[in-house]
Amino acid sequence: MRKSAGKASGELRNSTGLVGRATIVDVAQKAGVSVATVSRVVNGNYPVRECTRKKVQEAIGELRYVPNIQARELNTRHSSSVGVVVPSFYNMYFAEIVDGIEEMLHRNGFSMLLTCMQNNAVLERECVRNLVSRNVSGIILASPDTENVGAEFYDLTSRQVPLVFVNSPLSISNASHVSNDEHAGMILALEHLYDIGHRRILLVCGDNGGAYLMKKMAYREFMDSRGLYTEENIINIGDGNSIDAAERTERLLEGRLGDPSSATAACCCNDVMACGVLNAARHAGLSVPEQFSVTGFDNTPLSRYVDPEITTVDQNMAKLGHVAVKLLLEKIETGKDRNVVLENHLVMRKSTGFLS
Amino acid sequence: MRKSAGKASGELRNSTGLVGRATIVDVAQKAGVSVATVSRVVNGNYPVRECTRKKVQEAIGELRYVPNIQARELNTRHSSSVGVVVPSFYNMYFAEIVDGIEEMLHRNGFSMLLTCMQNNAVLERECVRNLVSRNVSGIILASPDTENVGAEFYDLTSRQVPLVFVNSPLSISNASHVSNDEHAGMILALEHLYDIGHRRILLVCGDNGGAYLMKKMAYREFMDSRGLYTEENIINIGDGNSIDAAERTERLLEGRLGDPSSATAACCCNDVMACGVLNAARHAGLSVPEQFSVTGFDNTPLSRYVDPEITTVDQNMAKLGHVAVKLLLEKIETGKDRNVVLENHLVMRKSTGFLS
DNA sequence: CTGAAAGCGCTAACAT
DNA sequence: ATGTTAGCGCTTTCAG
């Protein structure tokens, strides 16, 4: 006698009050056909006579049968889930990338296993191993830890499972990469400020992650070539993604704003910092953009919420997510990897203007 | 001959350049033991002689063996992944809940399958079915669609898989629930405004979701009992979670601010709206909080980024996520469901003050 | 302490 | 068009 006899009529399982899930065997029995036939109507990949199909579908309905994807994938050695690893959901920047990834995955019939490494290199490795263990067909990593990227960890992992890096500071062999050209984006912002007359321009940046380095380089390059570079115009606010980044920015700018010899503009490495600058300017009695200009970076919603709306560099996070998925699917199918660099655009808003 | 002979030395698979993952059989062969023994050292659940263990562990290391959790769980009929369904990641509110959920799941050895229903009831049902199909051991749903909650869908689903609802407008039989007492939170904000002298208080709300209804009721109740209620003081800005909610708020408040007979404060249903009010006030030449007070709701980072920082009602999203997971684990283990209502707290900041 | 073998739910030959 | 059956990789009795 089968263990699941009478299941449809409400047999309970394991004392948790749940009805045991019907299996393909239950459906086959109820419909009076073989499991193979049930499989065929579920997957629609082989011909089945109309009246048989009907019987099976009825049984499926009555039993509320849902195929067990784990079993299917164990059998076919396919996997329709992919792993995604992000440093934090706390930052809108990553939230939007994840949004883009999920949308594209869903559109392609994949599910997303999402883990958060909390800016912790050890945890990051654990996350990746766990995902491999769960048999994902690939992994997307957003802003991975420099330490891991530098070590052999990802070089080894990339031989086991398709990997796509989003905004990785370094390039990994045998993996695909997508990133924004943050160097060019920075130049865009600086050129804009320069064009509208600013010469003494602060750089507000953080100290974690490879992106800040790249932006700092762009700044130095741009300013140097115009004989405008001074190291003291670089303001490092520490962790640029934490909740109090805006406040720290504001505090660090106190006393640097307003007197005639000081800067007339600030170029920020993200929108939160730009917010902090906005607040500092207001407290210093400077009106933006008439007396002081500010640019942000990322084009998160925040840049539109505040007043004045912030001129910022759009990183198009949704697209970043979409491309990451596309590259992953490519790699899963063909094994080939590819590097894509997305262009940044300057989004002109109200926080920048000619000096009056 | 086994298909995987020589795998460790670099045999390639399926033309994608990946090394085939070693299985338990490979490890057993390499170590010269049975698969049962390998299983035992991997799981550490049965005694194994020290020297055997060592041999096995060496083989595991050399082969970079990672156990296949799908196979394990198929066998044990357990599952260490849970599904999470949210309306959108775009809203910091949900991002923080997800953050809390993921952290707690991780701490308990679970993985998170995250899907986004994009404010679409049909998609929501599809997501849930997909998760069941993937054999999750439970599902957490944040702010589910009222339509589905009202219909029999979740009543049926709750018999198949443990369900926990976060901020559900309705209660589902056989499922756990956790939510904030948004009614009480609203009263907190209103009392604060009232206490510091405000009588003509606007309510700024949206029109989607059950939470707005509850807040509207609280507002009506509070104002009515003091003879202060007028319907025209309720401002509905439409979709309160979309990217332009702040702008729409600002536009709708134009002309309603500044003249002596108009309101002196606005009580908003989320922080984004409060932001919009802040901007409207500034453009109307009103200084906050000296001439006009504003309260937000949620206590998202946004409320701290802007100037003045917004007095708001803390919804403690991280805790909401933690409790959701706790309730789910409880339900998985015992089958019992429970309803938890979290208290809200007023976070006093700079956007509210006595009328001067 | 270790091995052999059954079977989780499913798919895909291979028969019929 | 449909049924039979051999596994996918793993855990877990049951024997030794």
XYZ file of C-alpha atoms (C1' of nucleotides) in Angstrom:
744
model
C 0.000 0.000 0.000
C 1.289 3.370 -0.910
C 2.082 5.724 1.890
C -0.021 8.434 0.354
C -3.240 6.542 -0.038
C -6.110 8.819 0.786
C -3.926 11.880 0.815
C -6.301 13.915 -1.278
C -8.991 13.569 1.300
C -6.950 15.415 3.833
C -4.360 13.124 5.367
C -2.112 15.127 7.626
C 1.622 14.988 7.782
C 4.249 15.452 10.483
C 1.965 17.019 13.054
C 2.297 20.491 11.604
C -1.169 20.545 10.178
C -0.005 20.531 6.585
C -1.432 18.399 3.856
C 1.376 16.363 2.334
C 2.192 17.555 -1.154
C 0.975 15.282 -3.899
C 3.649 13.678 -6.064
C 3.642 12.654 -9.663
C 2.842 9.120 -8.544
C -0.305 10.275 -6.763
C -1.444 12.063 -9.869
C -0.701 9.037 -12.041
C -2.701 6.764 -9.769
C -5.635 9.103 -9.535
C -5.716 9.567 -13.305
C -5.089 5.907 -13.983
C -2.035 6.509 -16.160
C 1.720 6.127 -15.801
C 4.011 8.706 -14.285
C 5.598 9.200 -17.668
C 2.306 10.371 -19.069
C 1.811 12.787 -16.231
C 5.296 14.123 -16.800
C 4.451 14.582 -20.468
C 1.348 16.610 -19.853
C 3.071 18.692 -17.225
C 5.954 19.495 -19.535
C 4.048 19.432 -22.808
C 7.069 18.048 -24.595
C 5.560 14.881 -26.068
C 2.225 14.123 -27.698
C -0.578 13.019 -25.401
C -4.088 12.146 -26.484
C -6.573 14.861 -25.657
C -8.770 12.742 -23.398
C -5.791 11.449 -21.440
C -4.506 14.940 -20.998
C -7.857 15.985 -19.626
C -7.934 13.169 -17.100
C -4.456 14.023 -15.930
C -5.151 17.717 -15.651
C -8.209 16.991 -13.572
C -6.188 14.865 -11.194
C -3.579 17.620 -10.997
C -6.245 20.121 -10.118
C -7.914 18.009 -7.484
C -4.662 17.072 -5.823
C -3.274 20.617 -6.160
C -0.209 18.971 -7.575
C 2.836 21.179 -7.981
C 5.867 19.549 -9.605
C 8.934 19.308 -7.437
C 11.537 21.345 -9.245
C 14.320 20.062 -7.049
C 13.667 16.531 -8.177
C 13.347 17.590 -11.790
C 16.595 19.455 -11.742
C 18.418 16.714 -9.938
C 17.405 14.484 -12.765
C 18.120 16.784 -15.665
C 21.228 18.275 -14.158
C 19.884 21.666 -15.047
C 19.153 24.411 -12.615
C 16.815 27.322 -13.013
C 17.988 29.292 -10.044
C 20.861 31.698 -9.889
C 22.624 33.115 -6.899
C 23.092 36.800 -6.299
C 25.469 38.240 -3.744
C 25.338 41.874 -2.710
C 27.178 43.778 0.032
C 23.995 45.270 1.507
C 20.383 45.993 0.657
C 20.622 49.092 2.708
C 21.915 51.088 -0.146
C 19.399 52.076 -2.805
C 22.131 51.573 -5.341
C 22.184 47.817 -4.745
C 18.448 47.606 -4.248
C 17.991 48.885 -7.762
C 20.577 46.546 -9.240
C 18.857 43.624 -7.536
C 15.561 44.855 -8.870
C 16.956 44.782 -12.402
C 18.465 41.353 -11.911
C 15.303 39.860 -10.496
C 13.159 41.241 -13.263
C 15.360 39.830 -15.997
C 15.790 36.493 -14.282
C 12.067 36.170 -13.840
C 11.514 37.002 -17.470
C 13.787 34.097 -18.361
C 12.204 31.605 -16.009
C 14.887 31.748 -13.356
C 14.602 32.256 -9.635
C 16.933 34.306 -7.513
C 18.699 33.140 -4.395
C 19.793 36.362 -2.784
C 22.394 36.650 -0.085
C 23.939 39.590 1.611
C 27.580 39.543 2.564
C 27.382 42.524 4.868
C 30.656 43.928 3.664
C 32.450 40.895 5.038
C 34.942 38.981 2.911
C 34.684 35.743 4.888
C 30.895 35.811 4.763
C 31.113 36.490 1.059
C 33.019 33.289 0.466
C 30.637 31.342 2.635
C 27.717 32.751 0.654
C 29.262 31.687 -2.615
C 29.984 28.176 -1.415
C 26.479 27.870 -0.130
C 25.092 28.918 -3.476
C 27.229 26.382 -5.296
C 25.968 23.820 -2.881
C 22.433 24.752 -3.783
C 23.207 23.954 -7.342
C 22.603 27.365 -8.841
C 23.353 27.562 -12.513
C 25.393 30.696 -12.032
C 26.238 33.478 -9.617
C 26.119 37.241 -9.975
C 28.304 39.217 -7.592
C 27.830 42.916 -7.064
C 30.813 44.944 -5.869
C 32.688 41.943 -4.492
C 35.249 42.351 -1.791
C 38.632 43.350 -3.144
C 40.367 40.842 -0.909
C 38.521 37.879 -2.387
C 38.842 39.149 -5.891
C 42.557 39.461 -5.442
C 42.971 36.008 -3.924
C 42.624 32.764 -5.811
C 39.133 32.133 -4.463
C 37.206 33.403 -7.453
C 39.679 31.976 -9.915
C 38.917 28.535 -8.540
C 35.195 29.125 -8.217
C 34.913 30.379 -11.769
C 35.941 26.927 -12.912
C 33.045 25.357 -11.068
C 30.189 27.676 -11.846
C 29.534 30.548 -14.262
C 30.294 33.867 -12.608
C 29.353 37.414 -13.509
C 30.772 40.378 -11.665
C 29.029 43.702 -11.411
C 31.421 46.554 -10.752
C 34.320 44.396 -9.721
C 37.505 46.276 -8.911
C 39.563 43.564 -10.609
C 38.988 41.276 -13.533
C 38.632 37.546 -12.939
C 39.714 35.044 -15.530
C 36.955 32.899 -16.952
C 34.172 35.179 -15.725
C 32.061 37.918 -17.291
C 32.037 41.489 -16.103
C 29.719 44.424 -16.375
C 30.346 47.810 -14.940
C 29.823 51.457 -15.480
C 32.559 53.644 -16.729
C 32.811 55.537 -13.490
C 35.995 57.220 -14.576
C 34.232 58.740 -17.555
C 31.223 59.564 -15.401
C 33.384 61.485 -13.018
C 34.935 63.416 -15.867
C 31.438 64.240 -17.108
C 30.525 65.775 -13.783
C 33.788 67.683 -13.522
C 33.562 68.989 -17.064
C 30.092 70.240 -16.362
C 31.244 72.082 -13.270
C 34.243 73.454 -15.129
C 32.141 74.599 -18.060
C 29.875 76.640 -15.861
C 32.822 78.434 -14.384
C 33.946 76.483 -11.338
C 37.654 76.163 -10.687
C 37.951 75.366 -7.014
C 36.095 72.050 -6.868
C 36.007 69.731 -3.864
C 36.002 65.974 -4.259
C 33.875 64.233 -1.637
C 34.549 60.525 -1.481
C 34.588 57.495 0.797
C 37.303 55.032 1.536
C 35.797 51.618 0.895
C 35.586 49.832 -2.418
C 37.453 50.165 -5.664
C 35.076 52.680 -7.190
C 36.330 55.513 -5.039
C 39.842 54.919 -6.201
C 38.817 55.132 -9.791
C 36.890 58.315 -9.204
C 39.732 59.840 -7.271
C 42.043 59.106 -10.168
C 39.668 60.757 -12.609
C 39.496 63.796 -10.376
C 43.223 64.070 -10.059
C 43.720 63.643 -13.774
C 41.142 66.253 -14.653
C 42.256 68.822 -12.140
C 45.952 68.230 -12.671
C 45.746 68.805 -16.394
C 44.267 72.205 -15.691
C 46.706 73.095 -12.946
C 43.894 73.031 -10.377
C 44.803 70.042 -8.250
C 45.321 70.365 -4.510
C 45.201 67.379 -2.272
C 43.417 69.291 0.470
C 40.393 69.582 -1.767
C 39.799 65.862 -1.409
C 37.467 65.104 1.452
C 37.282 61.522 2.625
C 34.214 60.850 4.716
C 34.948 57.218 5.573
C 32.308 54.607 4.850
C 30.263 56.202 2.127
C 27.407 53.698 2.255
C 26.485 53.833 5.891
C 23.405 55.493 7.249
C 25.228 58.498 8.617
C 27.256 59.267 5.512
C 25.217 62.406 4.924
C 25.782 63.691 8.432
C 29.495 62.988 8.347
C 29.777 64.799 5.068
C 28.005 67.767 6.502
C 30.250 67.860 9.530
C 33.437 67.572 7.500
C 32.402 70.438 5.300
C 31.737 72.833 8.134
C 34.150 75.681 8.002
C 35.189 74.885 4.466
C 32.317 76.682 2.877
C 31.478 80.309 2.432
C 34.630 82.335 2.712
C 35.729 83.869 -0.609
C 38.882 81.810 -1.024
C 37.196 78.473 -0.560
C 35.684 76.135 -3.101
C 32.658 77.034 -5.177
C 31.541 73.527 -5.974
C 31.647 69.961 -4.705
C 31.763 66.844 -6.824
C 30.484 63.885 -4.793
C 31.005 60.151 -5.241
C 27.403 59.322 -4.410
C 24.063 60.992 -3.920
C 24.023 60.629 -0.158
C 27.198 62.660 0.115
C 25.724 65.255 -2.209
C 22.808 65.483 0.177
C 25.182 66.140 3.030
C 26.854 68.902 1.050
C 23.477 70.448 0.279
C 22.719 70.586 3.978
C 26.137 71.997 4.823
C 25.707 74.728 2.227
C 22.335 75.714 3.584
C 23.681 75.929 7.084
C 26.568 78.052 5.857
C 24.016 80.415 4.353
C 24.999 79.565 0.792
C 22.225 79.185 -1.743
C 22.516 76.340 -4.211
C 23.105 76.672 -7.107
C 23.492 80.465 -7.109
C 26.474 80.490 -4.773
C 27.548 76.903 -4.630
C 27.174 73.919 -6.946
C 26.933 70.239 -6.078
C 26.992 67.085 -8.165
C 26.047 63.617 -6.984
C 26.641 60.173 -8.387
C 24.344 57.203 -9.051
C 21.041 58.915 -9.729
C 19.196 57.227 -6.896
C 15.675 58.431 -6.050
C 17.201 60.489 -3.275
C 18.650 62.882 -5.824
C 15.101 63.756 -6.888
C 13.560 63.927 -3.463
C 15.668 66.716 -2.072
C 15.514 70.386 -2.856
C 17.165 71.498 -5.028
C 17.115 68.280 -7.019
C 20.635 67.064 -7.480
C 22.560 67.076 -10.741
C 24.038 63.616 -10.802
C 25.651 60.900 -12.900
C 23.213 58.185 -13.848
C 24.558 54.697 -13.297
C 21.459 53.042 -14.681
C 21.320 50.310 -12.081
C 18.380 48.546 -13.698
C 20.349 48.140 -16.901
C 23.381 47.010 -14.976
C 21.202 44.252 -13.523
C 19.735 43.352 -16.885
C 23.091 43.086 -18.573
C 24.476 41.034 -15.703
C 21.730 38.473 -16.249
C 22.212 38.486 -19.996
C 25.913 37.825 -19.614
C 25.216 35.051 -17.152
C 22.743 33.322 -19.442
C 25.231 33.635 -22.280
C 27.915 32.102 -20.171
C 25.679 29.276 -18.994
C 24.794 28.410 -22.551
C 28.032 28.937 -24.401
C 30.671 29.048 -21.712
C 32.003 32.242 -23.230
C 32.619 35.269 -21.108
C 32.457 38.886 -22.072
C 33.125 42.239 -20.520
C 30.670 45.073 -20.924
C 31.215 48.636 -19.865
C 28.125 50.809 -19.727
C 28.214 54.488 -20.425
C 27.246 56.971 -17.777
C 25.116 59.992 -18.423
C 24.971 63.291 -16.678
C 21.511 64.121 -15.416
C 21.231 67.857 -15.272
C 19.055 69.117 -12.455
C 18.930 72.042 -10.096
C 21.984 71.773 -7.880
C 24.486 73.164 -10.358
C 24.652 76.550 -11.998
C 26.829 79.424 -13.203
C 28.489 81.423 -10.527
C 26.558 84.632 -10.121
C 33.394 2.486 -16.282
C 32.102 5.465 -14.418
C 31.329 8.567 -16.388
C 33.449 10.659 -14.131
C 36.658 8.719 -14.287
C 39.540 11.137 -14.334
C 37.355 14.066 -13.495
C 39.705 15.414 -10.887
C 42.426 15.809 -13.452
C 40.412 18.324 -15.355
C 37.847 16.576 -17.537
C 35.605 19.158 -19.115
C 31.859 19.019 -19.334
C 29.231 20.178 -21.799
C 31.484 22.467 -23.811
C 31.085 25.355 -21.426
C 34.535 25.067 -20.019
C 33.368 24.037 -16.605
C 34.828 21.236 -14.582
C 32.044 18.837 -13.705
C 31.218 18.997 -10.041
C 32.433 16.041 -8.063
C 29.752 13.883 -6.489
C 29.753 11.818 -3.368
C 30.574 8.787 -5.487
C 33.713 10.421 -6.801
C 34.842 11.206 -3.305
C 34.079 7.664 -2.144
C 36.117 6.166 -4.971
C 39.038 8.483 -4.451
C 39.072 7.794 -0.724
C 38.481 4.082 -1.167
C 35.398 4.002 1.059
C 31.661 3.731 0.558
C 29.379 6.658 -0.143
C 27.730 6.066 3.203
C 30.995 6.801 4.941
C 31.513 9.967 2.960
C 28.021 11.068 3.881
C 28.834 10.399 7.509
C 31.958 12.525 7.569
C 30.243 15.310 5.666
C 27.346 15.393 8.095
C 29.234 14.367 11.202
C 26.204 12.497 12.453
C 27.726 9.049 12.939
C 31.020 7.841 14.326
C 33.837 7.457 11.817
C 37.335 6.278 12.619
C 39.835 9.126 12.647
C 42.033 7.796 9.861
C 39.066 7.133 7.598
C 37.785 10.612 8.200
C 41.138 12.021 7.246
C 41.243 10.083 3.984
C 37.772 11.270 3.096
C 38.484 14.852 3.941
C 41.545 14.803 1.753
C 39.536 13.489 -1.159
C 36.933 16.176 -0.554
C 39.576 18.848 -0.624
C 41.283 17.601 -3.757
C 38.041 17.206 -5.646
C 36.637 20.478 -4.317
C 33.583 18.492 -3.439
C 30.515 20.480 -2.441
C 27.496 18.422 -1.386
C 24.426 18.830 -3.543
C 21.798 20.236 -1.239
C 19.033 19.642 -3.737
C 19.715 15.913 -3.679
C 20.033 15.903 0.072
C 16.763 17.665 0.567
C 14.971 15.539 -1.951
C 16.020 12.598 0.095
C 15.287 13.942 3.533
C 12.149 15.818 2.501
C 13.480 18.785 4.363
C 14.172 22.145 2.866
C 16.476 24.860 4.066
C 15.279 27.593 1.799
C 12.382 29.904 2.319
C 10.616 32.094 -0.177
C 10.106 35.796 0.272
C 7.705 37.860 -1.800
C 7.780 41.643 -1.797
C 5.926 44.200 -3.914
C 9.078 46.063 -4.906
C 12.684 46.588 -3.876
C 12.422 50.106 -5.025
C 11.081 51.235 -1.737
C 13.585 51.500 1.076
C 10.874 50.270 3.376
C 10.863 46.834 1.795
C 14.599 46.801 1.258
C 15.048 47.066 5.000
C 12.505 44.386 5.772
C 14.253 42.071 3.344
C 17.533 42.924 4.973
C 16.146 41.862 8.339
C 14.677 38.673 6.921
C 17.847 37.656 5.160
C 19.992 38.241 8.201
C 17.803 36.111 10.440
C 17.417 33.369 7.854
C 21.127 33.207 7.353
C 21.671 33.015 11.072
C 19.433 29.941 11.114
C 21.036 28.197 8.180
C 18.364 29.059 5.645
C 18.629 30.586 2.216
C 16.283 33.123 0.754
C 14.523 32.849 -2.571
C 13.399 36.389 -3.223
C 10.791 37.387 -5.749
C 9.189 40.667 -6.561
C 5.563 40.834 -7.509
C 5.723 44.347 -8.903
C 2.423 45.334 -7.343
C 0.654 42.786 -9.519
C -1.799 40.317 -8.002
C -1.501 37.756 -10.796
C 2.260 37.828 -10.656
C 2.062 37.454 -6.902
C 0.187 34.186 -7.219
C 2.584 32.958 -9.847
C 5.498 33.790 -7.549
C 3.961 31.832 -4.697
C 3.281 28.796 -6.832
C 6.795 28.915 -8.147
C 8.176 29.000 -4.633
C 6.072 26.029 -3.592
C 7.363 24.255 -6.643
C 10.878 24.947 -5.516
C 10.130 23.179 -2.320
C 10.686 26.028 0.078
C 9.942 25.178 3.659
C 7.870 28.314 4.075
C 7.004 31.657 2.523
C 7.070 35.171 3.913
C 4.859 37.700 2.164
C 5.285 41.408 2.683
C 2.277 43.660 2.086
C 0.424 41.132 -0.057
C -2.152 42.260 -2.542
C -5.557 42.803 -0.961
C -7.240 40.990 -3.818
C -5.364 37.759 -3.212
C -5.672 38.006 0.518
C -9.394 38.374 0.174
C -9.789 35.486 -2.243
C -9.379 31.839 -1.321
C -5.911 31.642 -2.815
C -3.973 32.062 0.409
C -6.431 29.999 2.389
C -5.651 27.067 0.126
C -1.931 27.763 -0.026
C -1.640 27.992 3.733
C -2.628 24.347 3.876
C 0.282 23.371 1.662
C 3.126 25.411 3.061
C 3.741 27.516 6.180
C 2.945 31.154 5.512
C 3.848 34.324 7.359
C 2.384 37.665 6.402
C 4.081 40.951 7.082
C 1.654 43.857 7.227
C -1.216 42.040 5.637
C -4.431 44.024 5.364
C -6.453 40.917 6.259
C -5.837 37.919 8.428
C -5.425 34.508 6.819
C -6.475 31.376 8.631
C -3.700 28.934 9.396
C -0.935 31.520 8.857
C 1.149 33.748 11.119
C 1.104 37.498 10.963
C 3.399 40.270 12.035
C 2.712 43.919 11.584
C 3.195 47.292 13.086
C 0.416 49.052 14.856
C 0.147 51.756 12.259
C -3.056 53.046 13.753
C -1.321 53.712 17.041
C 1.680 55.123 15.192
C -0.504 57.595 13.414
C -2.085 58.668 16.689
C 1.406 59.159 18.114
C 2.297 61.563 15.326
C -0.986 63.420 15.586
C -0.776 63.728 19.346
C 2.678 65.160 19.017
C 1.490 67.772 16.543
C -1.505 68.536 18.689
C 0.570 68.864 21.826
C 2.817 71.462 20.279
C -0.150 73.559 19.327
C -1.251 72.488 15.868
C -4.962 72.327 15.138
C -5.251 72.531 11.379
C -3.369 69.429 10.351
C -3.254 68.004 6.836
C -3.179 64.277 6.196
C -1.049 63.350 3.213
C -1.685 59.809 2.049
C -1.690 57.519 -0.973
C -4.373 55.306 -2.349
C -2.821 51.874 -2.646
C -2.589 49.257 0.052
C -4.456 48.676 3.271
C -2.092 50.694 5.420
C -3.386 53.999 4.129
C -6.906 53.073 5.070
C -5.869 52.330 8.596
C -3.988 55.576 8.874
C -6.842 57.526 7.428
C -9.148 56.008 10.020
C -6.783 56.952 12.812
C -6.647 60.486 11.486
C -10.383 60.779 11.231
C -10.863 59.363 14.704
C -8.324 61.670 16.262
C -9.485 64.823 14.549
C -13.163 64.056 14.879
C -12.963 63.602 18.607
C -11.534 67.087 18.862
C -13.956 68.658 16.458
C -11.163 69.333 13.979
C -12.020 67.030 11.119
C -12.569 68.346 7.612
C -12.408 66.059 4.645
C -10.655 68.659 2.532
C -7.635 68.389 4.766
C -6.981 64.908 3.417
C -4.649 64.983 0.454
C -4.427 61.856 -1.636
C -1.348 61.804 -3.827
C -2.061 58.536 -5.643
C 0.629 55.862 -5.649
C 2.655 56.678 -2.582
C 5.541 54.351 -3.360
C 6.461 55.471 -6.836
C 9.523 57.477 -7.679
C 7.645 60.723 -8.198
C 5.606 60.578 -4.993
C 7.618 63.468 -3.578
C 7.016 65.651 -6.615
C 3.332 64.911 -6.747
C 3.029 65.748 -3.076
C 4.758 69.021 -3.654
C 2.512 69.912 -6.563
C -0.672 69.044 -4.684
C 0.338 71.223 -1.772
C 0.970 74.296 -3.866
C -1.490 76.965 -2.959
C -2.515 75.244 0.213
C 0.345 76.565 2.231
C 1.139 79.939 3.596
C -2.049 81.932 3.907
C -3.155 82.499 7.497
C -6.269 80.366 7.354
C -4.523 77.292 5.993
C -2.994 74.382 7.818
C 0.015 74.729 10.072
C 1.177 71.123 9.901
C 1.109 68.038 7.719
C 1.037 64.464 8.906
C 2.345 62.186 6.147
C 1.877 58.462 5.575
C 5.488 57.927 4.555
C 8.813 59.724 4.553
C 8.855 60.393 0.841
C 5.663 62.375 1.110
C 7.088 64.267 4.057
C 10.000 65.171 1.833
C 7.611 66.537 -0.747
C 5.921 68.649 1.920
C 9.272 69.962 3.087
C 10.026 71.122 -0.441
C 6.586 72.664 -0.881
C 6.978 74.576 2.361
C 10.328 75.932 1.332
C 8.985 77.101 -1.991
C 6.074 78.769 -0.243
C 8.590 80.657 1.849
C 7.642 78.846 5.034
C 10.412 77.833 7.361
C 10.159 74.411 8.980
C 9.575 73.942 11.869
C 9.136 77.579 12.887
C 6.155 78.239 10.647
C 5.111 74.803 9.542
C 5.546 71.297 10.963
C 5.833 67.995 9.137
C 5.823 64.381 10.285
C 6.800 61.387 8.205
C 6.239 57.686 8.621
C 8.586 54.667 8.454
C 11.861 56.165 9.601
C 13.737 55.344 6.410
C 17.232 56.775 5.933
C 15.689 59.479 3.806
C 14.216 61.078 6.899
C 17.731 61.672 8.180
C 19.281 62.780 4.928
C 17.141 65.809 4.341
C 17.240 69.150 6.079
C 15.586 69.606 8.478
C 15.674 65.974 9.522
C 12.162 64.624 9.632
C 10.251 63.734 12.786
C 8.817 60.363 11.894
C 7.251 57.160 13.176
C 9.720 54.305 13.354
C 8.405 51.083 11.856
C 11.507 49.129 12.780
C 11.701 47.235 9.530
C 14.652 45.125 10.608
C 12.707 43.824 13.579
C 9.686 43.221 11.403
C 11.895 41.003 9.262
C 13.393 39.229 12.255
C 10.028 38.468 13.789
C 8.673 37.260 10.467
C 11.444 34.685 10.289
C 10.981 33.663 13.887
C 7.275 33.078 13.336
C 8.009 31.095 10.215
C 10.503 28.828 11.935
C 8.021 28.319 14.744
C 5.348 27.409 12.271
C 7.623 25.035 10.377
C 8.533 23.228 13.559
C 5.291 23.191 15.472
C 2.625 24.009 12.921
C 1.255 26.657 15.249
C 0.611 30.149 14.050
C 0.734 33.347 15.968
C 0.013 37.002 15.417
C 2.427 39.650 16.579
C 1.843 43.364 16.550
C 4.895 45.537 17.004
C 4.766 48.892 18.662
C 5.706 52.015 16.800
C 7.787 54.785 18.246
C 7.873 58.434 17.451
C 11.333 59.620 16.473
C 11.554 63.260 17.346
C 13.715 65.264 14.994
C 13.799 68.723 13.489
C 10.754 69.039 11.276
C 8.239 69.677 14.048
C 8.033 72.486 16.565
C 5.828 74.886 18.470
C 4.144 77.518 16.418
C 6.013 80.751 16.907
C 32.805 1.439 12.642
C 31.655 0.487 7.716
C 29.206 -1.150 3.466
C 25.128 -2.441 0.594
C 20.948 -1.061 -0.946
C 16.457 1.245 -1.025
C 14.304 5.228 -2.404
C 13.229 10.752 -2.339
C 10.225 12.850 -7.118
C 11.231 13.356 -11.385
C 12.720 12.775 -16.595
C 14.068 10.376 -20.665
C 15.413 6.624 -23.128
C 13.568 2.409 -24.641
C 9.858 -0.612 -25.379
C 5.374 -1.612 -26.867
C 0.334 7.351 -27.743
C 1.610 5.249 -23.498
C 4.082 2.309 -20.073
C 8.479 0.528 -17.881
C 12.553 1.498 -15.948
C 17.099 3.373 -14.929
C 19.104 6.632 -12.677
C 20.161 12.116 -10.848
C 23.167 12.694 -5.710
C 22.119 11.981 -1.507
C 20.725 9.881 3.345
C 19.582 6.141 6.124
C 18.131 1.804 7.676
C 19.909 -2.724 8.092
C 23.656 -6.109 8.162
C 27.829 -7.219 9.146
